[in-house]
XYZ file of C-alpha atoms in Angstrom:
716
model
C 37.897 3.079 40.961
C 39.517 -0.071 39.648
C 36.610 -2.232 40.847
C 34.036 0.182 39.453
C 35.827 0.267 36.115
C 36.003 -3.528 36.002
C 32.291 -3.810 36.798
C 31.356 -1.288 34.160
C 33.616 -2.974 31.633
C 32.177 -6.359 32.500
C 28.678 -5.027 32.008
C 29.542 -3.563 28.624
C 31.319 -6.730 27.586
C 28.435 -8.980 28.588
C 25.989 -6.734 26.723
C 28.245 -6.828 23.663
C 28.583 -10.610 23.813
C 24.840 -11.013 24.296
C 24.204 -8.980 21.121
C 26.425 -11.199 18.949
C 24.796 -14.016 16.907
C 25.292 -17.482 18.368
C 27.142 -18.552 15.216
C 29.563 -15.630 15.286
C 32.522 -18.042 15.053
C 33.035 -21.380 13.375
C 32.963 -23.194 16.737
C 29.385 -21.976 17.318
C 28.102 -22.616 13.815
C 24.486 -23.544 13.005
C 24.183 -26.977 11.385
C 21.732 -26.805 8.483
C 21.618 -30.571 8.267
C 21.722 -32.994 5.368
C 21.275 -31.757 1.816
C 18.735 -30.825 0.596
C 18.074 -28.494 3.464
C 16.288 -25.130 3.393
C 15.433 -23.965 6.911
C 14.908 -20.538 5.336
C 11.342 -21.663 4.807
C 10.846 -21.425 8.566
C 13.968 -19.758 9.997
C 15.441 -16.300 9.522
C 19.087 -15.649 10.404
C 21.145 -12.479 10.703
C 24.689 -11.228 11.089
C 23.806 -8.091 13.047
C 26.584 -7.218 15.498
C 28.681 -10.186 14.402
C 32.453 -9.779 14.833
C 35.361 -10.842 12.657
C 36.519 -14.411 13.144
C 40.073 -15.644 12.563
C 40.498 -19.163 11.164
C 44.202 -18.745 10.679
C 45.598 -19.646 7.241
C 43.523 -18.175 4.402
C 41.403 -16.141 6.794
C 40.239 -13.682 4.071
C 38.388 -15.456 1.244
C 39.775 -14.781 -2.215
C 36.649 -13.119 -3.634
C 35.443 -11.096 -0.659
C 35.249 -7.388 -1.470
C 36.997 -5.100 0.981
C 39.416 -7.758 2.232
C 37.639 -8.194 5.551
C 35.259 -10.539 7.393
C 34.040 -7.986 9.928
C 30.493 -9.377 10.282
C 30.794 -13.038 9.403
C 28.633 -15.862 10.684
C 28.968 -19.660 10.217
C 26.856 -22.598 9.051
C 27.450 -26.173 7.937
C 25.751 -28.820 5.741
C 26.394 -32.466 5.000
C 26.272 -34.236 1.618
C 24.741 -37.650 1.032
C 25.592 -40.726 -1.051
C 23.477 -39.328 -3.913
C 23.847 -35.550 -3.577
C 27.361 -34.289 -4.080
C 26.608 -31.354 -6.397
C 25.257 -28.573 -4.159
C 23.979 -25.028 -4.503
C 24.193 -22.776 -1.458
C 21.927 -19.684 -1.508
C 21.789 -16.679 0.803
C 18.706 -14.580 0.239
C 18.091 -11.263 2.020
C 14.629 -10.930 3.579
C 12.602 -8.107 5.073
C 10.467 -10.503 7.056
C 12.776 -10.287 10.097
C 13.340 -7.492 12.636
C 16.574 -6.072 11.242
C 15.923 -5.402 7.590
C 17.529 -7.301 4.700
C 21.185 -7.973 4.346
C 22.815 -6.243 1.403
C 25.885 -7.388 -0.549
C 26.027 -10.896 1.073
C 29.193 -12.860 0.437
C 29.645 -16.656 0.707
C 32.734 -18.807 1.228
C 32.682 -22.659 1.331
C 35.295 -24.693 3.292
C 36.172 -28.241 4.180
C 38.165 -29.430 7.156
C 37.494 -28.530 10.828
C 36.947 -25.439 12.950
C 40.393 -25.700 14.559
C 42.811 -22.826 13.918
C 44.437 -23.413 10.495
C 42.008 -26.292 10.062
C 39.847 -25.003 7.184
C 40.568 -25.021 3.417
C 38.617 -22.728 1.109
C 36.853 -24.465 -1.805
C 34.894 -21.657 -3.372
C 33.534 -18.188 -2.762
C 31.131 -15.726 -4.317
C 30.453 -11.994 -3.997
C 27.489 -10.488 -5.959
C 27.249 -7.097 -7.593
C 26.956 -4.085 -5.337
C 23.485 -3.503 -4.005
C 22.210 -7.049 -4.456
C 20.513 -9.019 -1.709
C 21.042 -12.541 -3.098
C 24.208 -14.603 -3.253
C 24.341 -18.120 -4.750
C 27.204 -20.499 -5.336
C 27.412 -23.914 -6.997
C 29.930 -26.504 -5.698
C 30.178 -29.688 -7.765
C 31.836 -33.045 -7.059
C 31.891 -32.890 -3.271
C 32.681 -35.954 -1.152
C 29.663 -38.057 -0.152
C 28.551 -37.856 3.493
C 31.028 -35.094 4.284
C 30.373 -31.965 6.337
C 31.201 -28.571 4.730
C 31.365 -25.142 6.291
C 29.675 -21.954 5.026
C 30.838 -18.434 5.942
C 28.450 -15.540 5.341
C 29.553 -11.930 5.513
C 28.289 -8.550 4.263
C 30.407 -6.079 2.319
C 30.264 -2.330 2.799
C 32.420 0.319 1.158
C 31.811 2.609 4.108
C 32.023 2.349 7.889
C 28.286 1.586 8.020
C 27.640 -2.187 7.868
C 25.206 -3.788 5.426
C 24.329 -6.548 7.883
C 20.723 -7.751 8.208
C 18.322 -10.676 7.975
C 18.573 -13.539 5.465
C 17.612 -17.088 4.753
C 20.050 -19.820 3.692
C 19.575 -23.085 1.784
C 21.902 -25.920 0.762
C 20.132 -27.789 -2.084
C 20.923 -30.189 -4.868
C 22.468 -28.459 -7.846
C 20.013 -28.151 -10.744
C 21.644 -28.672 -14.133
C 20.658 -26.414 -17.031
C 17.327 -27.400 -18.629
C 16.311 -27.352 -22.322
C 12.653 -26.519 -22.731
C 10.800 -29.614 -23.870
C 12.999 -31.976 -21.803
C 11.069 -31.212 -18.619
C 7.665 -29.523 -18.022
C 8.121 -28.110 -14.502
C 10.395 -27.584 -11.512
C 10.143 -26.676 -7.849
C 13.676 -25.269 -7.806
C 14.225 -21.765 -6.577
C 16.829 -21.076 -9.235
C 18.089 -22.389 -12.550
C 18.847 -21.821 -16.172
C 16.462 -22.584 -19.087
C 17.422 -22.818 -22.778
C 15.478 -23.332 -25.930
C 15.279 -26.931 -27.141
C 18.594 -26.633 -28.935
C 20.483 -25.943 -25.702
C 23.412 -23.520 -25.433
C 24.996 -24.583 -28.711
C 22.141 -25.543 -31.022
C 19.090 -23.940 -32.627
C 15.466 -24.714 -31.858
C 13.311 -26.406 -34.512
C 10.096 -25.631 -36.376
C 6.571 -26.240 -35.068
C 7.496 -26.363 -31.399
C 5.017 -25.666 -28.608
C 6.478 -26.262 -25.135
C 5.675 -25.010 -21.652
C 7.819 -24.986 -18.522
C 6.318 -24.096 -15.135
C 8.321 -22.868 -12.139
C 6.701 -23.255 -8.709
C 9.500 -22.873 -6.133
C 9.134 -24.936 -3.001
C 11.266 -22.439 -1.079
C 9.596 -19.517 0.664
C 9.432 -16.646 -1.846
C 7.572 -13.421 -2.628
C 9.093 -12.755 -6.055
C 10.438 -14.819 -8.951
C 13.079 -12.949 -10.953
C 13.615 -13.955 -14.592
C 16.354 -12.485 -16.697
C 16.947 -13.273 -20.334
C 20.673 -13.373 -20.952
C 19.988 -13.554 -24.673
C 17.280 -14.282 -27.235
C 17.162 -14.448 -31.030
C 13.852 -15.658 -32.441
C 12.180 -15.354 -35.836
C 10.541 -11.949 -35.450
C 6.757 -12.035 -35.121
C 6.570 -15.727 -35.828
C 8.353 -17.432 -32.922
C 7.606 -16.364 -29.353
C 8.459 -16.807 -25.684
C 5.358 -15.981 -23.660
C 5.434 -15.547 -19.883
C 2.401 -16.065 -17.663
C 2.033 -15.151 -14.002
C 0.646 -18.517 -12.840
C 0.752 -22.285 -13.085
C -0.339 -22.520 -16.725
C -1.000 -20.460 -19.867
C -4.459 -19.542 -18.623
C -2.855 -17.173 -16.107
C -2.399 -13.465 -16.987
C 0.262 -12.899 -19.612
C 2.928 -10.436 -18.504
C 5.527 -10.578 -21.320
C 5.875 -11.620 -24.961
C 9.275 -11.946 -26.577
C 10.116 -12.205 -30.269
C 12.938 -10.995 -32.545
C 16.396 -10.265 -31.146
C 17.302 -8.759 -27.785
C 18.856 -5.311 -27.701
C 20.129 -3.341 -24.741
C 21.416 -4.693 -21.490
C 18.980 -7.496 -20.674
C 15.314 -8.384 -20.438
C 14.182 -8.618 -16.784
C 10.808 -10.061 -15.693
C 9.403 -10.034 -12.159
C 6.525 -12.218 -11.008
C 4.852 -11.910 -7.604
C 2.629 -14.994 -8.074
C 3.530 -18.404 -6.572
C 4.328 -19.862 -9.996
C 5.386 -18.648 -13.449
C 4.799 -20.455 -16.767
C 7.105 -20.021 -19.785
C 5.778 -20.997 -23.194
C 7.827 -21.280 -26.372
C 6.181 -21.562 -29.800
C 7.736 -21.643 -33.282
C 6.051 -21.693 -36.678
C 6.781 -23.962 -39.625
C 9.393 -21.838 -41.315
C 12.648 -20.125 -40.253
C 14.533 -20.883 -37.043
C 17.109 -18.963 -35.027
C 19.553 -19.474 -32.148
C 16.862 -19.375 -29.455
C 17.090 -18.093 -25.899
C 18.796 -18.426 -22.543
C 17.157 -17.309 -19.298
C 17.874 -17.700 -15.607
C 15.406 -17.595 -12.726
C 15.716 -17.186 -9.016
C 13.208 -16.725 -6.227
C 13.463 -14.334 -3.339
C 11.675 -13.841 -0.021
C 11.709 -10.111 -0.776
C 8.875 -8.392 -2.532
C 9.445 -7.586 -6.210
C 11.260 -4.306 -6.250
C 11.394 -3.058 -9.815
C 9.842 0.213 -10.858
C 6.247 -1.022 -11.268
C 2.764 -0.210 -10.120
C 3.623 -1.352 -6.604
C 6.793 0.838 -6.591
C 6.284 3.732 -9.078
C 8.582 6.716 -9.358
C 6.621 9.792 -8.202
C 6.276 12.916 -10.318
C 5.605 15.724 -7.886
C 4.786 18.388 -10.480
C 4.919 19.341 -14.119
C 7.266 20.310 -15.766
C 9.309 17.202 -15.062
C 12.409 15.687 -16.605
C 14.781 12.807 -15.882
C 17.850 11.617 -17.733
C 19.572 8.262 -17.863
C 16.610 6.349 -16.509
C 17.081 2.624 -17.051
C 14.432 0.061 -17.963
C 16.763 -2.420 -16.250
C 15.649 -0.796 -12.987
C 12.167 -2.007 -13.860
C 10.973 -5.284 -15.289
C 8.180 -6.816 -17.338
C 5.351 -7.217 -14.832
C 2.120 -6.791 -16.899
C 0.946 -6.786 -20.505
C -2.850 -6.486 -20.635
C -4.014 -2.856 -20.676
C -7.082 -0.932 -21.935
C -4.785 0.595 -24.543
C -4.961 -2.559 -26.703
C -2.199 -4.167 -28.697
C 0.849 -1.953 -28.335
C 3.923 -4.221 -28.821
C 6.251 -2.028 -26.774
C 4.410 -2.934 -23.543
C 5.401 -6.611 -24.064
C 8.874 -5.914 -22.600
C 10.379 -4.361 -19.448
C 8.606 -1.246 -18.220
C 9.360 1.696 -15.948
C 6.392 3.265 -14.128
C 5.950 6.880 -13.021
C 3.017 8.105 -10.892
C 1.583 11.616 -11.286
C -1.142 12.903 -8.943
C -2.753 15.583 -11.123
C -4.442 18.564 -9.467
C -6.610 18.749 -12.607
C -7.052 21.384 -15.280
C -3.984 20.700 -17.425
C -2.647 18.718 -20.358
C 0.964 17.750 -20.998
C 3.339 16.741 -23.763
C 5.395 13.650 -22.939
C 8.627 12.996 -24.851
C 10.868 9.945 -24.404
C 14.249 10.516 -26.087
C 17.722 9.016 -26.338
C 16.146 5.563 -26.314
C 16.272 2.688 -28.824
C 13.624 2.488 -31.550
C 10.562 0.675 -30.291
C 10.515 2.452 -26.906
C 6.992 3.650 -26.325
C 5.002 5.529 -23.647
C 1.468 4.991 -22.281
C -0.724 6.889 -19.828
C -3.433 5.196 -17.713
C -5.783 6.813 -15.205
C -5.637 3.799 -12.907
C -4.155 0.369 -12.404
C -4.267 -2.030 -15.321
C -6.952 -4.659 -14.757
C -9.232 -2.325 -12.851
C -12.593 -2.053 -14.622
C -12.636 1.770 -14.365
C -9.141 2.261 -15.805
C -9.053 3.804 -19.289
C -6.282 4.557 -21.752
C -5.577 8.273 -21.610
C -2.860 8.326 -24.295
C -0.328 6.055 -25.943
C 2.522 6.424 -28.449
C 4.682 3.650 -29.862
C 7.200 6.231 -30.980
C 7.681 7.740 -27.478
C 5.969 11.144 -28.047
C 2.507 12.064 -26.815
C 1.655 15.537 -27.989
C -1.199 16.144 -25.471
C -2.048 13.820 -22.599
C -5.224 14.881 -20.827
C -4.749 15.355 -17.041
C -7.743 17.703 -16.699
C -9.495 15.453 -14.238
C -7.824 15.456 -10.846
C -6.548 12.092 -9.782
C -3.725 9.538 -10.026
C -2.206 8.742 -13.420
C 0.488 6.239 -14.382
C 3.007 7.001 -17.097
C 4.635 3.818 -18.407
C 7.748 3.656 -20.606
C 8.573 0.250 -22.108
C 10.519 -1.512 -24.850
C 9.685 -4.947 -26.229
C 13.325 -5.678 -27.204
C 14.872 -5.359 -23.742
C 16.070 -2.760 -21.300
C 18.135 0.310 -22.028
C 18.452 3.900 -20.816
C 16.077 6.736 -21.759
C 15.415 10.388 -21.041
C 11.892 11.701 -20.367
C 10.523 15.232 -20.448
C 6.978 16.298 -19.490
C 5.789 19.797 -20.111
C 2.418 21.535 -19.872
C 0.747 22.208 -23.230
C -2.605 23.164 -24.710
C -5.293 20.530 -24.420
C -5.778 19.042 -27.890
C -8.770 17.062 -29.114
C -8.068 13.613 -27.688
C -8.122 10.611 -30.024
C -9.289 8.339 -27.123
C -12.710 6.666 -27.063
C -13.342 7.671 -23.429
C -12.858 11.345 -24.306
C -14.925 11.146 -27.497
C -18.033 9.614 -25.994
C -19.515 12.733 -24.355
C -17.924 15.186 -26.758
C -19.706 14.815 -30.098
C -18.346 16.607 -33.171
C -21.668 18.367 -33.826
C -21.044 21.948 -34.861
C -17.633 21.111 -36.325
C -18.845 21.451 -39.916
C -17.009 24.366 -41.477
C -18.801 27.086 -43.442
C -18.872 26.349 -47.161
C -18.410 22.588 -46.556
C -14.656 22.819 -45.822
C -13.480 19.419 -44.438
C -12.572 19.147 -40.753
C -9.051 18.012 -39.892
C -8.263 16.012 -36.717
C -4.874 14.785 -35.521
C -3.859 11.185 -34.954
C -1.657 10.196 -31.998
C 1.078 8.040 -33.561
C 0.885 4.471 -32.255
C -2.297 5.039 -30.253
C -4.766 2.185 -29.611
C -7.114 2.033 -26.588
C -9.465 -0.811 -27.485
C -8.316 -4.230 -28.807
C -9.647 -5.235 -32.247
C -10.325 -8.985 -32.271
C -11.296 -10.796 -35.469
C -14.780 -12.247 -35.196
C -15.591 -10.158 -32.097
C -15.495 -6.450 -32.784
C -13.229 -5.783 -35.813
C -15.826 -5.784 -38.596
C -14.015 -6.191 -41.912
C -10.580 -5.344 -40.474
C -7.712 -7.814 -40.687
C -5.484 -6.354 -37.971
C -4.603 -2.748 -37.339
C -1.729 -2.367 -39.787
C 1.959 -1.800 -39.196
C 1.063 -0.048 -35.933
C -2.269 1.244 -34.665
C -3.114 4.939 -35.212
C -6.600 5.166 -33.742
C -8.897 8.210 -33.773
C -12.391 8.108 -32.254
C -15.228 10.577 -32.684
C -18.986 10.691 -32.032
C -21.989 12.375 -33.579
C -25.329 13.017 -31.827
C -28.078 13.369 -34.470
C -30.001 16.691 -34.108
C -32.540 15.664 -36.766
C -33.743 12.636 -38.663
C -31.695 12.066 -41.778
C -28.570 10.397 -43.267
C -25.282 10.435 -41.331
C -22.202 10.026 -43.503
C -18.631 11.243 -44.119
C -15.611 10.771 -46.347
C -12.198 10.137 -44.749
C -8.759 10.621 -46.273
C -5.269 11.727 -45.220
C -4.669 15.432 -44.794
C -1.072 15.060 -46.074
C 0.681 11.913 -47.359
C -1.912 9.497 -48.855
C -2.491 6.416 -46.663
C -4.849 3.497 -46.324
C -7.560 4.471 -43.768
C -10.092 2.025 -42.283
C -13.117 2.744 -40.157
C -15.836 1.119 -38.020
C -19.095 2.561 -36.681
C -21.076 1.428 -33.613
C -24.479 2.568 -32.384
C -27.008 3.828 -31.894
C -26.618 4.905 -28.281
C -28.298 7.560 -26.210
C -26.749 10.732 -24.782
C -27.263 9.411 -21.239
C -25.523 6.099 -22.095
C -22.364 7.644 -23.579
C -22.065 10.357 -20.926
C -23.276 8.651 -17.745
C -22.032 5.067 -18.324
C -18.971 5.316 -20.621
C -17.462 2.061 -19.252
C -20.538 0.182 -20.444
C -20.185 1.642 -23.929
C -16.480 0.830 -24.066
C -17.287 -2.743 -22.982
C -19.974 -2.986 -25.653
C -17.634 -1.805 -28.396
C -14.935 -4.163 -27.158
C -17.318 -7.153 -27.437
C -19.632 -6.388 -30.362
C -19.316 -6.001 -34.090
C -19.793 -2.530 -35.673
C -22.837 -1.667 -37.855
C -20.629 -0.241 -40.625
C -17.100 -1.264 -41.603
C -14.611 -0.511 -44.404
C -11.255 -2.166 -44.942
C -10.368 -2.009 -48.629
C -6.693 -1.419 -49.385
C -5.260 1.580 -51.180
C -5.147 5.256 -50.434
C -8.529 6.188 -52.002
C -11.087 8.061 -49.866
C -13.283 5.883 -47.628
C -16.448 6.508 -45.703
C -20.271 6.437 -45.542
C -22.083 7.630 -48.647
C -25.149 6.723 -50.689
C -23.447 7.572 -54.004
C -19.836 6.579 -54.582
C -17.909 9.901 -54.504
C -15.616 8.894 -57.385
C -17.440 6.256 -59.419
C -20.968 7.663 -59.129
C -22.984 4.480 -58.556
C -25.442 3.745 -55.715
C -23.895 2.148 -52.580
C -25.831 -0.817 -51.297
C -23.536 -2.643 -48.808
C -22.975 -1.904 -45.109
C -19.763 -3.976 -44.763
C -17.063 -3.342 -47.344
C -15.984 -6.934 -47.133
C -19.424 -8.274 -48.030
C -20.094 -6.366 -51.262
C -17.917 -4.495 -53.735
C -14.601 -3.676 -52.106
C -14.734 -0.055 -53.049
C -13.966 1.701 -49.695
C -17.504 3.085 -49.357
C -20.539 1.726 -47.429
C -24.065 3.101 -46.944
C -24.877 6.087 -44.817
C -26.747 5.525 -41.520
C -30.425 6.640 -41.330
C -29.993 8.480 -38.053
C -32.888 9.450 -35.757
C -32.841 12.555 -33.626
C -30.987 11.978 -30.328
C -29.074 8.893 -31.498
C -25.322 8.815 -30.886
C -22.939 6.996 -33.223
C -19.322 6.134 -32.413
C -16.729 6.113 -35.217
C -13.202 4.644 -35.133
C -10.756 5.679 -37.865
C -7.348 3.997 -38.165
C -4.357 4.890 -40.327
C -3.793 1.269 -41.383
C -1.129 2.304 -43.873
C 0.800 4.208 -41.169
C 1.785 6.946 -43.648
C 0.164 10.041 -42.115
C 2.789 12.165 -40.488
C 1.824 15.675 -39.568
C -1.437 16.511 -41.276
C -3.867 14.233 -39.569
C -7.161 12.915 -40.939
C -9.498 14.970 -43.141
C -13.249 14.509 -42.670
C -15.679 15.653 -45.432
C -19.211 15.737 -43.986
C -20.892 16.104 -47.408
C -22.836 12.782 -47.320
C -24.632 13.890 -44.109
C -27.776 15.955 -43.863
C -26.478 19.214 -42.305
C -29.360 19.215 -39.841
C -28.110 15.902 -38.425
C -24.732 17.501 -37.601
C -26.143 20.786 -36.233
C -24.804 22.062 -32.907
C -26.366 20.526 -29.845
C -29.581 22.305 -28.850
C -28.677 22.704 -25.172
C -31.216 24.401 -22.896
C -31.742 24.796 -19.183
C -34.659 22.614 -18.168
C -37.777 24.582 -17.228
C -36.552 27.808 -18.867
C -37.512 31.068 -17.109
C -39.508 30.565 -13.917
C -40.849 32.514 -10.938
C -40.750 31.842 -7.156
C -41.316 33.548 -3.866
C -38.373 34.966 -1.889
C -36.221 32.277 -0.231
C -37.641 29.402 -2.290
C -35.352 26.979 -4.182
C -35.187 26.080 -7.865
C -33.562 23.011 -9.444
C -31.567 23.983 -12.573
C -30.415 21.301 -15.023
C -29.185 20.973 -18.587
C -31.331 19.357 -21.298
C -28.316 17.412 -22.601
C -25.533 15.697 -20.711
C -22.223 17.314 -21.742
C -18.698 16.792 -20.597
C -17.495 20.322 -19.787
C -19.605 23.116 -18.303
C -19.406 25.974 -15.755
C -22.282 27.819 -14.127
C -21.992 31.568 -13.581
C -23.429 32.496 -10.152
C -23.553 36.290 -9.800
C -24.887 36.317 -6.231
C -23.427 33.126 -4.746
C -26.833 31.398 -4.461
C -26.113 28.155 -6.365
C -25.354 24.921 -4.516
C -22.497 24.208 -6.943
C -21.024 25.671 -10.137
C -19.371 22.571 -11.605
C -22.259 20.128 -11.396
C -24.983 19.588 -14.047
C -27.971 20.263 -11.761
C -27.329 22.941 -9.091
C -30.035 24.196 -6.713
C -30.631 27.970 -6.621
C -31.891 29.615 -3.438
C -33.097 33.073 -4.547
C -34.173 36.237 -2.740
C -34.185 38.493 -5.780
C -34.768 38.098 -9.501
C -31.532 36.586 -10.906
C -30.259 35.521 -14.326
C -28.076 32.417 -14.206
C -25.816 31.306 -17.063
C -23.984 28.097 -17.856
C -20.998 28.056 -20.226
C -20.863 24.793 -22.217
C -17.509 23.985 -23.761
C -18.072 21.656 -26.707
C -15.547 20.251 -29.148
C -15.723 22.902 -31.789
C -17.495 25.781 -30.076
C -18.461 27.322 -26.750
C -22.096 28.082 -26.012
C -23.665 30.140 -23.216
C -27.208 29.376 -22.082
C -29.122 31.452 -19.549
C -32.257 31.218 -17.433
C -34.012 33.953 -15.453
C -35.582 33.226 -12.063
C -38.139 35.839 -11.137
C -38.879 36.578 -7.484
C -42.293 38.034 -6.640
C -42.153 41.390 -4.916
C -45.438 41.293 -2.959
C -46.437 43.878 -0.315
C -49.871 43.208 1.322
C -49.732 46.398 3.439
C -49.222 46.941 7.161
C -50.406 44.568 9.847
C -54.047 45.123 10.991
C -56.074 44.373 14.108
C -59.698 43.396 13.379
C -62.626 42.026 15.300
C -64.014 38.576 14.743
C -66.150 38.578 11.609
C -64.961 42.034 10.502
C -64.043 42.375 6.798
C -60.925 44.099 5.490
C -59.163 44.656 2.149
C -55.764 43.291 1.069
C -54.103 44.975 -1.947
C -51.084 43.023 -3.287
C -51.242 43.404 -7.023
C -51.604 40.321 -9.277
C -49.962 37.016 -10.069
C -50.086 35.614 -6.535
C -52.036 33.121 -4.440
C -53.539 33.906 -1.071
C -53.080 31.416 1.707
C-alpha cells in the first residue's frame, strides 16, 4: 500500500508540475531581453496553473488586490545606456488556447532571485474586469536587469488566469498635438497644443496619426477631458492613416458625463484638431492604448439583443459602448458623433414601436437602421435627436439596429420600447411607394402630417442637393411625401405649421415613374442625395410657403422656380405634371418651433384631378379559361401594401403583386390595397367554361356524327 500510494502520489505530482508554466518562480523566469522588447508580437504567455512563489521579504506587492500571489509568473528585461525610462505592458489576448487573462497585476523588482534578494520598485493593479495592465518606471539604472512579476486577481475561488502578451518599451512622454505628426507607440497621452496647463490657439489645423507597431486588434482612445469652442473648434477622429479614412467621431463643446470612449479596429487612427479664428478654450486630453483583443464595446459587432417587444432596460451606460462610426443614411444628426450603444432587434414583421430614451443628459438621441451603416441597402428607419421616436416601422421582417448616442460623452440612460400603431412615416424610403393621392379632404380642408423631432435621413449638401437651403436649421425635422399625377395639370401646395408658427423650407425632385420609386428605391434615394431639386424655397420667417402660380397672400403671378433666384417670397411656381409622373417633396421645420401639431398641407394650388386616388386595376380584368388552366393576375400600379383574397386556395401567393391562379370553377378574386389615406378593394372574375360534349361514341371510319356543346368554345 505504501509503495502504491507513493507511485500514485508521484504520478499526480509529476502531472501537476508538468502543468505549471516554466516561469512559475523567479529562478525559472523568461528573459524578455534588452529594451525595447515586445515578444508579444510573436509570443503568447500564460499563468494557467501557476503556483504562489515566495521571495521572502516583501513577498506580497503593496498594490496587489487580495493580498496574494497565487498564480504569479516571472519575466525580466534589461535597460540600455540610452533607455532608462521604461513602460511595461501586460495585455490579455484571446489568440491563445486558454482565453484572456482578467485583472492582471504587475510588480517590478531589482536585485536577484535569491530568497530575500528582491526589492519592489513599483506595482500596478487595474480596475476590476480589465484585461490590460501598464506601468511606467522612470530613472532606472543603465544596463541593469529588472524583474517583472505578473499575477491575476480574483475575488472568488475561481482564478482569472489566462493568456497575455508582455512588452518592455521605452517610456513615451506626453505629446502636444502639433509637436509631432505620428507615433508607432501602443500607448500614450495626447494634449492640445497648449499642453496640460495652457490653451490652444486660433487657426490651428493639426493631425496626429497612431499606427502601433505592436500586435493589436483594437485601439482604445479615451478623452479624459475636452473643452472646445462649441461648433467652431473640433477634434475629428478617422479610422485610418489619414483624414481620408472614414470619420468615426467629432468632438466639440465641453465634455459631460463620465468620459468619451472611442474604439478603432483599423491598423491606424488619425486625430485631427482644428480651431477657427476667434475664441479659444482649455483644449483636450486623451489617452490611447492598443490591445490584441477585438474591440469589445456595444457596437455593431457586439450588439445587445432585444428578444421581443415590449422591452425595457435601466441604467444602461454609454461608457459600455464607444464611438465606432459616424456616417449613416440618417444624415447629419450631431448626437451620433459621440459614444454609442447598439441594440439588435430581429423583427418578425407586422408591427411598429415607440422608442423612448429617458433619464439621460440633453443631447442623447436614438436612431433605427434596417442594416449595417455603410451597406448600400441600409436605410434610415427613424431618428430622434430628443430621444423619443413615436412610431418606428418594423413591419418588414428582418434585423434592425437601435442606436443610442450622445455627442458630449458617455452617461447612463433608460430605454423603453413598446408596440404602437403604425403612423405615417416621415422617411423617404417609406414615402416613395406610398403617394399621398387621395389624401385631399372634402371641402378643401388641409391635410396634417406629423414631424419626427430631430429626424433626417438624407444629407443636405450645399451645391449638391440642397437647392436654396443653407443648412437644416437648429436641428433637422424632415418630412417626405410623394404624389403620383393621375391627370395632366398643375401640382402645387401650401405648407405651414399646424400649431406654433415656424420657418418651413421645402425641396421637390422629379419626375420619376411608379416603377422607379417602387422597384428601385435605393436608386431614387441615391439620385436625391446627389442631384439638385427642381423646386426649392428657403426664405426666412413663419409665412406660408409652397408651390403656387398666384402668391396666396400678395396676389401677384409667381415666375421663379427657386426662391433664392427671384423674389424671396416663400413661393415658387407649380409643376406642370403629366399623368403617371411621381414627384418627391421634402419639408423641413427649419425654425424648429413645431411641437405637437405637425405640418399643415393645403392642396389648393393643385388641379384636383392630379391628386385623385390611384386608379388601381387588375391587369386583364375579367377573363375566361378552361378547367385546370392558369391565369396570371397582376396590379396595374406598383403599390407598397396589398393582400389578395383567395376564397378557394388556388392562388400561388397572397402577398405578391402577381400571383398565378389555377382554376377549376368560376372564381372572383379580390386584392385589398392599403394606401396612405384610404383602403381600396379591386376584384377580377375568372370564368371557367362548363362544356359537356355528350357521351363517348364508337363510329366507323368516314361516318359522320353530331357534337352539341353550346357556344363560346373552340373544337380541337
